[in-house]
Amino acid sequence: EDYVDRGRVTATGKCGQSAYWDLYSDGTLHIHGSGDMDTCAVRTWYTLRNEIFSLIVSDGIENLPVAAFHELKKLKSVDIAGSVGSIPYASFVNMASIETVKLGEGITSIGDHAFSSCAGLTEITLPDSLTRIDNYAFSSCAALKSLKLPESLDSIGPDAFMNCTGL
């Protein structure tokens, strides 16, 4: 991974047994370490939610809790490493500010409503490892203009792309 100067760390905390988070002065929330994120992790950065514009989940994190990031209403970019395996239910639902999403190689599924109503989403990179996109996963992502579906995809849930008027 290329080095990017994100400024100074303005807040930090623990979000799992061996998982940690840092918030940088440029608005990047970086989740790093290993293992699962804790289900109550969102409470640790909730008060800082208006300062978070970018999310990076690094290699080593294995599971994200349901709806862990849904309160980050100013989030513009999401980059999740493949070690996560799957994007759970409602992870980024109703987050109109998200513009770009990059999902790393190794992610195999995207859960129900994971990116539903992300009206500003214009670009998403899906990994070749992806086998399943669940119900309403990208519904109402009206700004999405194109999408390359990987050949590995076995299942697309009902209405996964409902109201994606740009596609």
Coordinates of N, CA and C in Angstrom, one line a residue:
E1 N 0.8 -1.2 0.0 CA 0.0 0.0 0.0 C 0.9 1.2 0.0
D2 N 0.6 2.2 -0.9 CA 1.3 3.4 -1.0 C 1.1 4.3 0.3
Y3 N 2.1 5.0 0.7 CA 2.0 5.9 1.8 C 1.2 7.2 1.4
V4 N 0.3 7.5 2.2 CA -0.5 8.8 2.0 C -0.5 9.5 3.3
D5 N -0.1 10.8 3.2 CA 0.0 11.6 4.5 C -1.5 12.0 4.8
R6 N -2.0 11.5 5.8 CA -3.4 11.9 6.2 C -3.4 12.9 7.3
G7 N -2.3 13.5 7.6 CA -2.3 14.4 8.7 C -2.0 13.8 10.0
R8 N -2.4 14.5 11.1 CA -2.1 13.9 12.4 C -3.4 13.1 12.9
V9 N -3.1 12.2 13.8 CA -4.2 11.5 14.4 C -4.9 12.4 15.4
T10 N -6.2 12.6 15.3 CA -7.0 13.4 16.2 C -7.8 12.7 17.2
A11 N -8.0 11.4 16.9 CA -8.7 10.5 17.9 C -8.4 9.1 17.6
T12 N -8.4 8.3 18.6 CA -8.1 6.9 18.4 C -8.9 6.0 19.4
G13 N -9.0 4.7 19.1 CA -9.7 3.9 20.0 C -9.7 2.4 19.6
K14 N -10.3 1.6 20.4 CA -10.4 0.2 20.2 C -11.8 -0.2 19.7
C15 N -11.9 -1.1 18.7 CA -13.2 -1.4 18.2 C -13.3 -3.0 18.0
G16 N -12.6 -3.7 18.8 CA -12.6 -5.1 18.8 C -11.5 -5.6 19.7
Q17 N -11.4 -7.0 19.9 CA -10.4 -7.5 20.7 C -9.0 -7.1 20.2
S18 N -8.8 -7.2 18.9 CA -7.5 -6.8 18.3 C -7.7 -5.8 17.2
A19 N -8.8 -5.1 17.2 CA -9.1 -4.1 16.2 C -9.1 -2.7 16.8
Y20 N -8.6 -1.8 16.0 CA -8.4 -0.4 16.5 C -8.9 0.6 15.4
W21 N -9.1 1.8 15.8 CA -9.5 2.9 14.8 C -8.7 4.1 15.1
D22 N -8.4 4.8 14.1 CA -7.7 6.1 14.2 C -8.5 7.1 13.3
L23 N -8.7 8.3 13.7 CA -9.3 9.4 12.9 C -8.2 10.4 12.7
Y24 N -7.9 10.7 11.4 CA -6.9 11.6 11.0 C -7.5 13.0 10.7
S25 N -6.6 14.0 10.7 CA -7.1 15.3 10.6 C -7.7 15.6 9.2
D26 N -7.4 14.7 8.2 CA -8.0 14.9 6.9 C -9.4 14.3 6.8
G27 N -9.9 13.7 7.9 CA -11.2 13.1 7.9 C -11.3 11.7 7.6
T28 N -10.1 11.0 7.6 CA -10.1 9.6 7.3 C -10.2 8.8 8.6
L29 N -11.2 7.9 8.6 CA -11.3 6.9 9.7 C -10.7 5.6 9.2
H30 N -9.6 5.2 9.9 CA -8.9 4.0 9.5 C -9.1 2.9 10.6
I31 N -9.7 1.8 10.1 CA -9.9 0.6 11.0 C -8.7 -0.3 10.7
H32 N -8.0 -0.8 11.7 CA -6.9 -1.6 11.4 C -6.7 -2.6 12.6
G33 N -5.8 -3.5 12.4 CA -5.5 -4.6 13.4 C -5.9 -5.9 12.8
S34 N -6.6 -6.8 13.6 CA -7.0 -8.1 13.2 C -8.2 -8.5 13.9
G35 N -8.9 -9.5 13.2 CA -10.1 -10.1 13.8 C -11.3 -9.3 13.5
D36 N -12.3 -9.5 14.4 CA -13.7 -8.9 14.2 C -13.8 -7.5 14.9
M37 N -14.5 -6.7 14.2 CA -14.9 -5.4 14.9 C -16.0 -5.7 15.9
D38 N -16.0 -5.0 17.0 CA -17.0 -5.2 18.0 C -18.4 -4.6 17.6
T39 N -19.5 -5.2 18.0 CA -20.8 -4.7 17.6 C -21.1 -3.3 18.1
C40 N -20.4 -2.9 19.2 CA -20.7 -1.5 19.7 C -19.6 -0.6 19.3
A41 N -18.8 -0.9 18.3 CA -17.8 0.0 17.8 C -18.3 1.3 17.4
V42 N -19.4 1.3 16.7 CA -19.9 2.6 16.2 C -20.1 3.7 17.3
R43 N -20.4 3.3 18.5 CA -20.5 4.2 19.6 C -19.2 4.9 19.9
T44 N -18.1 4.3 19.6 CA -16.8 4.9 19.9 C -16.5 6.1 19.0
W45 N -17.0 6.2 17.8 CA -16.8 7.3 16.9 C -18.0 8.1 16.6
Y46 N -19.1 7.8 17.2 CA -20.4 8.4 16.9 C -20.3 9.9 17.1
T47 N -19.7 10.4 18.2 CA -19.6 11.8 18.4 C -18.8 12.6 17.4
L48 N -17.9 11.8 16.7 CA -17.0 12.4 15.7 C -17.6 12.2 14.2
R49 N -18.8 11.7 14.1 CA -19.3 11.3 12.8 C -19.3 12.5 11.8
N50 N -19.4 13.7 12.2 CA -19.4 14.8 11.2 C -18.0 15.2 10.8
E51 N -17.0 14.6 11.3 CA -15.6 14.8 10.9 C -15.1 13.7 10.0
I52 N -15.9 12.7 9.7 CA -15.4 11.6 9.0 C -15.9 11.6 7.5
F53 N -14.9 11.7 6.6 CA -15.2 11.8 5.2 C -14.7 10.6 4.3
S54 N -13.8 9.9 4.9 CA -13.3 8.7 4.2 C -13.1 7.6 5.2
L55 N -13.4 6.3 4.7 CA -13.2 5.1 5.5 C -12.3 4.2 4.8
I56 N -11.3 3.7 5.6 CA -10.4 2.6 5.1 C -10.4 1.5 6.2
V57 N -10.8 0.3 5.7 CA -10.7 -0.9 6.6 C -9.6 -1.7 6.0
S58 N -8.5 -1.8 6.8 CA -7.3 -2.5 6.3 C -7.4 -4.0 6.4
D59 N -6.5 -4.6 5.7 CA -6.3 -6.1 5.6 C -6.0 -6.5 7.1
G60 N -6.7 -7.6 7.5 CA -6.6 -8.1 8.8 C -7.9 -8.1 9.6
I61 N -8.7 -7.1 9.3 CA -10.1 -7.0 9.8 C -10.9 -8.1 9.1
E62 N -11.6 -8.9 9.9 CA -12.3 -10.1 9.3 C -13.8 -9.9 9.2
N63 N -14.4 -9.2 10.1 CA -15.9 -9.0 10.1 C -16.3 -7.6 10.6
L64 N -17.3 -7.1 9.9 CA -17.8 -5.8 10.3 C -19.2 -6.0 10.9
P65 N -19.6 -5.3 11.9 CA -20.9 -5.5 12.5 C -22.0 -4.9 11.6
V66 N -23.2 -5.4 11.8 CA -24.3 -4.9 11.0 C -24.5 -3.4 11.3
A67 N -24.7 -2.6 10.2 CA -24.9 -1.2 10.2 C -23.9 -0.4 11.0
A68 N -22.6 -0.8 10.9 CA -21.5 -0.2 11.7 C -21.3 1.3 11.2
F69 N -21.5 1.6 10.0 CA -21.1 2.9 9.5 C -22.3 3.8 9.0
H70 N -23.5 3.3 9.3 CA -24.7 4.0 8.8 C -24.9 5.4 9.3
E71 N -24.2 5.8 10.3 CA -24.4 7.2 10.9 C -23.4 8.2 10.4
L72 N -22.5 7.7 9.5 CA -21.4 8.6 9.0 C -21.9 9.3 7.8
K73 N -22.8 10.3 8.0 CA -23.5 11.0 6.9 C -22.7 11.9 6.0
K74 N -21.5 12.1 6.3 CA -20.6 13.0 5.5 C -19.5 12.1 4.8
L75 N -19.6 10.8 4.9 CA -18.7 9.9 4.3 C -18.7 10.0 2.7
K76 N -17.6 10.2 2.1 CA -17.5 10.3 0.6 C -16.9 9.1 0.0
S77 N -15.9 8.5 0.6 CA -15.3 7.3 0.0 C -15.1 6.2 1.0
V78 N -15.2 5.0 0.5 CA -15.1 3.7 1.3 C -14.1 2.8 0.6
D79 N -13.2 2.3 1.3 CA -12.2 1.3 0.8 C -12.1 0.2 1.9
I80 N -12.5 -1.0 1.5 CA -12.6 -2.1 2.4 C -11.7 -3.3 1.9
A81 N -10.8 -3.8 2.7 CA -9.9 -4.8 2.3 C -10.7 -6.2 2.2
G82 N -10.2 -7.1 1.4 CA -10.8 -8.4 1.1 C -10.8 -9.3 2.3
S83 N -10.0 -9.1 3.3 CA -10.0 -9.9 4.5 C -11.4 -9.9 5.2
V84 N -12.1 -8.8 5.0 CA -13.4 -8.7 5.6 C -14.4 -9.8 5.2
G85 N -14.3 -10.2 4.0 CA -15.1 -11.4 3.5 C -16.5 -11.0 3.0
S86 N -17.3 -10.3 3.8 CA -18.6 -9.9 3.4 C -19.0 -8.5 3.9
I87 N -19.8 -7.8 3.2 CA -20.4 -6.5 3.7 C -21.7 -6.8 4.2
P88 N -21.9 -6.6 5.6 CA -23.2 -7.0 6.2 C -24.4 -6.1 5.9
Y89 N -25.5 -6.5 6.3 CA -26.8 -5.8 6.2 C -26.7 -4.4 6.6
A90 N -27.2 -3.5 5.7 CA -27.4 -2.1 6.0 C -26.1 -1.3 6.5
S91 N -24.9 -1.8 6.0 CA -23.7 -1.2 6.4 C -23.6 0.3 6.1
F92 N -24.1 0.7 4.9 CA -24.0 2.1 4.5 C -25.3 2.6 4.0
V93 N -26.4 2.1 4.5 CA -27.7 2.4 4.0 C -28.0 3.9 4.2
N94 N -28.7 4.6 3.3 CA -29.1 6.0 3.3 C -28.0 6.9 3.5
M95 N -26.8 6.7 2.9 CA -25.7 7.6 3.0 C -25.5 8.2 1.7
A96 N -26.2 9.3 1.4 CA -26.3 9.9 0.1 C -24.9 10.6 -0.2
S97 N -24.1 10.8 0.7 CA -22.8 11.5 0.5 C -21.7 10.6 -0.2
I98 N -21.9 9.3 0.0 CA -20.9 8.4 -0.6 C -20.8 8.5 -2.1
E99 N -19.6 8.7 -2.6 CA -19.4 8.8 -4.0 C -18.7 7.6 -4.6
T100 N -17.7 7.1 -3.9 CA -16.9 6.0 -4.4 C -16.7 4.9 -3.4
V101 N -16.8 3.6 -3.9 CA -16.6 2.4 -3.0 C -15.6 1.5 -3.7
K102 N -14.6 1.0 -3.0 CA -13.7 0.0 -3.5 C -13.7 -1.2 -2.5
L103 N -14.1 -2.3 -3.0 CA -14.2 -3.5 -2.2 C -13.0 -4.4 -2.7
G104 N -12.2 -4.9 -1.7 CA -11.0 -5.6 -2.0 C -11.3 -7.1 -2.4
E105 N -10.3 -7.6 -3.1 CA -10.3 -9.0 -3.5 C -10.4 -9.9 -2.3
G106 N -11.3 -10.8 -2.2 CA -11.5 -11.7 -1.1 C -13.0 -11.5 -0.6
I107 N -13.6 -10.4 -0.8 CA -14.9 -10.1 -0.4 C -15.8 -11.0 -1.3
T108 N -16.7 -11.8 -0.7 CA -17.5 -12.7 -1.5 C -19.0 -12.4 -1.5
S109 N -19.5 -11.5 -0.6 CA -20.9 -11.2 -0.6 C -21.2 -9.8 -0.1
I110 N -22.3 -9.2 -0.6 CA -22.7 -7.9 -0.2 C -24.2 -8.1 0.3
G111 N -24.4 -7.8 1.6 CA -25.7 -8.1 2.2 C -26.8 -7.2 1.8
D112 N -28.0 -7.6 2.3 CA -29.3 -6.8 2.0 C -29.1 -5.4 2.4
H113 N -29.5 -4.5 1.6 CA -29.5 -3.0 1.8 C -28.1 -2.5 2.1
A114 N -27.1 -3.2 1.9 CA -25.7 -2.7 2.2 C -25.4 -1.3 1.8
F115 N -25.7 -1.0 0.5 CA -25.5 0.4 0.0 C -26.8 1.0 -0.5
S116 N -27.9 0.5 -0.1 CA -29.2 1.0 -0.5 C -29.4 2.5 -0.2
S117 N -29.9 3.2 -1.2 CA -30.1 4.7 -1.0 C -28.9 5.5 -0.9
C118 N -27.8 5.1 -1.4 CA -26.6 5.9 -1.5 C -26.7 6.7 -2.8
A119 N -27.5 7.7 -2.8 CA -27.9 8.4 -4.0 C -26.7 9.1 -4.7
G120 N -25.6 9.4 -4.0 CA -24.5 10.0 -4.6 C -23.4 9.1 -5.2
L121 N -23.6 7.8 -5.0 CA -22.7 6.7 -5.4 C -22.5 6.8 -6.9
T122 N -21.3 7.1 -7.4 CA -21.1 7.1 -8.8 C -20.1 6.0 -9.3
E123 N -19.3 5.5 -8.4 CA -18.3 4.5 -8.8 C -18.1 3.5 -7.7
I124 N -18.2 2.2 -8.1 CA -17.9 1.1 -7.2 C -17.1 0.1 -7.9
T125 N -16.1 -0.4 -7.2 CA -15.2 -1.4 -7.7 C -15.5 -2.7 -7.0
L126 N -16.0 -3.7 -7.7 CA -16.4 -5.0 -7.2 C -15.3 -6.0 -7.4
P127 N -14.9 -6.8 -6.5 CA -13.8 -7.8 -6.6 C -14.2 -9.0 -7.5
D128 N -13.3 -9.6 -8.1 CA -13.5 -10.8 -8.9 C -14.0 -12.0 -8.0
S129 N -13.7 -11.9 -6.7 CA -14.1 -12.9 -5.7 C -15.6 -12.9 -5.3
L130 N -16.3 -11.8 -5.7 CA -17.7 -11.6 -5.3 C -18.6 -12.7 -6.0
T131 N -19.3 -13.4 -5.1 CA -20.3 -14.5 -5.6 C -21.7 -14.1 -5.4
R132 N -22.0 -13.2 -4.5 CA -23.4 -12.9 -4.1 C -23.7 -11.5 -3.8
I133 N -24.7 -10.9 -4.4 CA -25.2 -9.6 -4.1 C -26.7 -9.8 -3.6
D134 N -27.0 -9.5 -2.4 CA -28.3 -9.7 -1.8 C -29.3 -8.7 -2.2
N135 N -30.5 -8.9 -1.7 CA -31.7 -8.1 -1.9 C -31.5 -6.6 -1.6
Y136 N -31.8 -5.7 -2.5 CA -31.8 -4.3 -2.4 C -30.4 -3.8 -2.1
A137 N -29.3 -4.5 -2.3 CA -28.0 -4.2 -2.0 C -27.6 -2.8 -2.5
F138 N -28.0 -2.4 -3.7 CA -27.7 -1.2 -4.3 C -28.9 -0.4 -4.7
S139 N -30.1 -0.7 -4.2 CA -31.3 -0.1 -4.6 C -31.3 1.4 -4.4
S140 N -31.8 2.2 -5.3 CA -31.9 3.6 -5.2 C -30.6 4.3 -5.2
C141 N -29.6 3.7 -5.9 CA -28.3 4.4 -6.1 C -28.4 5.1 -7.5
A142 N -29.2 6.1 -7.6 CA -29.5 6.8 -8.9 C -28.3 7.3 -9.6
A143 N -27.3 7.7 -9.0 CA -26.1 8.3 -9.6 C -25.2 7.3 -10.3
L144 N -25.4 6.0 -9.9 CA -24.5 5.0 -10.5 C -24.8 4.8 -12.0
K145 N -23.8 5.1 -12.8 CA -23.9 5.1 -14.2 C -23.5 3.8 -14.9
S146 N -22.5 3.1 -14.3 CA -22.0 1.8 -14.9 C -21.5 0.9 -13.7
L147 N -21.5 -0.3 -14.0 CA -21.1 -1.3 -13.1 C -20.6 -2.5 -13.8
K148 N -19.4 -3.0 -13.4 CA -18.9 -4.2 -14.0 C -19.1 -5.3 -13.0
L149 N -19.9 -6.3 -13.4 CA -20.2 -7.4 -12.5 C -19.2 -8.5 -12.8
P150 N -18.6 -9.1 -11.7 CA -17.5 -10.1 -11.9 C -18.1 -11.4 -12.5
E151 N -17.4 -12.2 -13.2 CA -17.8 -13.5 -13.7 C -18.1 -14.5 -12.6
S152 N -17.5 -14.3 -11.4 CA -17.7 -15.2 -10.3 C -19.1 -15.1 -9.6
L153 N -19.8 -14.1 -10.0 CA -21.1 -13.8 -9.4 C -22.1 -15.0 -9.7
D154 N -22.6 -15.6 -8.6 CA -23.6 -16.7 -8.8 C -25.0 -16.3 -8.5
S155 N -25.2 -15.2 -7.7 CA -26.5 -14.9 -7.2 C -26.7 -13.4 -7.1
I156 N -27.8 -12.9 -7.6 CA -28.1 -11.5 -7.5 C -29.6 -11.5 -6.9
G157 N -29.7 -10.9 -5.7 CA -31.0 -10.9 -5.1 C -32.1 -10.0 -5.8
P158 N -33.3 -10.3 -5.5 CA -34.4 -9.5 -6.0 C -34.2 -8.0 -5.7
D159 N -34.4 -7.2 -6.7 CA -34.4 -5.8 -6.6 C -33.0 -5.3 -6.1
A160 N -31.9 -6.0 -6.3 CA -30.6 -5.6 -5.9 C -30.3 -4.2 -6.5
F161 N -30.8 -3.9 -7.7 CA -30.5 -2.7 -8.4 C -31.7 -1.9 -8.7
M162 N -32.8 -2.1 -7.9 CA -34.0 -1.4 -8.1 C -33.8 0.1 -8.0
N163 N -34.4 0.9 -8.8 CA -34.4 2.4 -8.8 C -33.0 2.9 -9.1
C164 N -32.1 2.1 -9.7 CA -30.8 2.6 -10.1 C -31.0 3.2 -11.5
T165 N -31.6 4.4 -11.6 CA -32.0 4.9 -12.8 C -30.9 5.3 -13.8
G166 N -29.7 5.4 -13.3 CA -28.5 5.7 -14.1 C -27.9 4.5 -14.9
L167 N -28.3 3.3 -14.4 CA -27.7 2.1 -15.1 C -28.5 1.8 -16.3

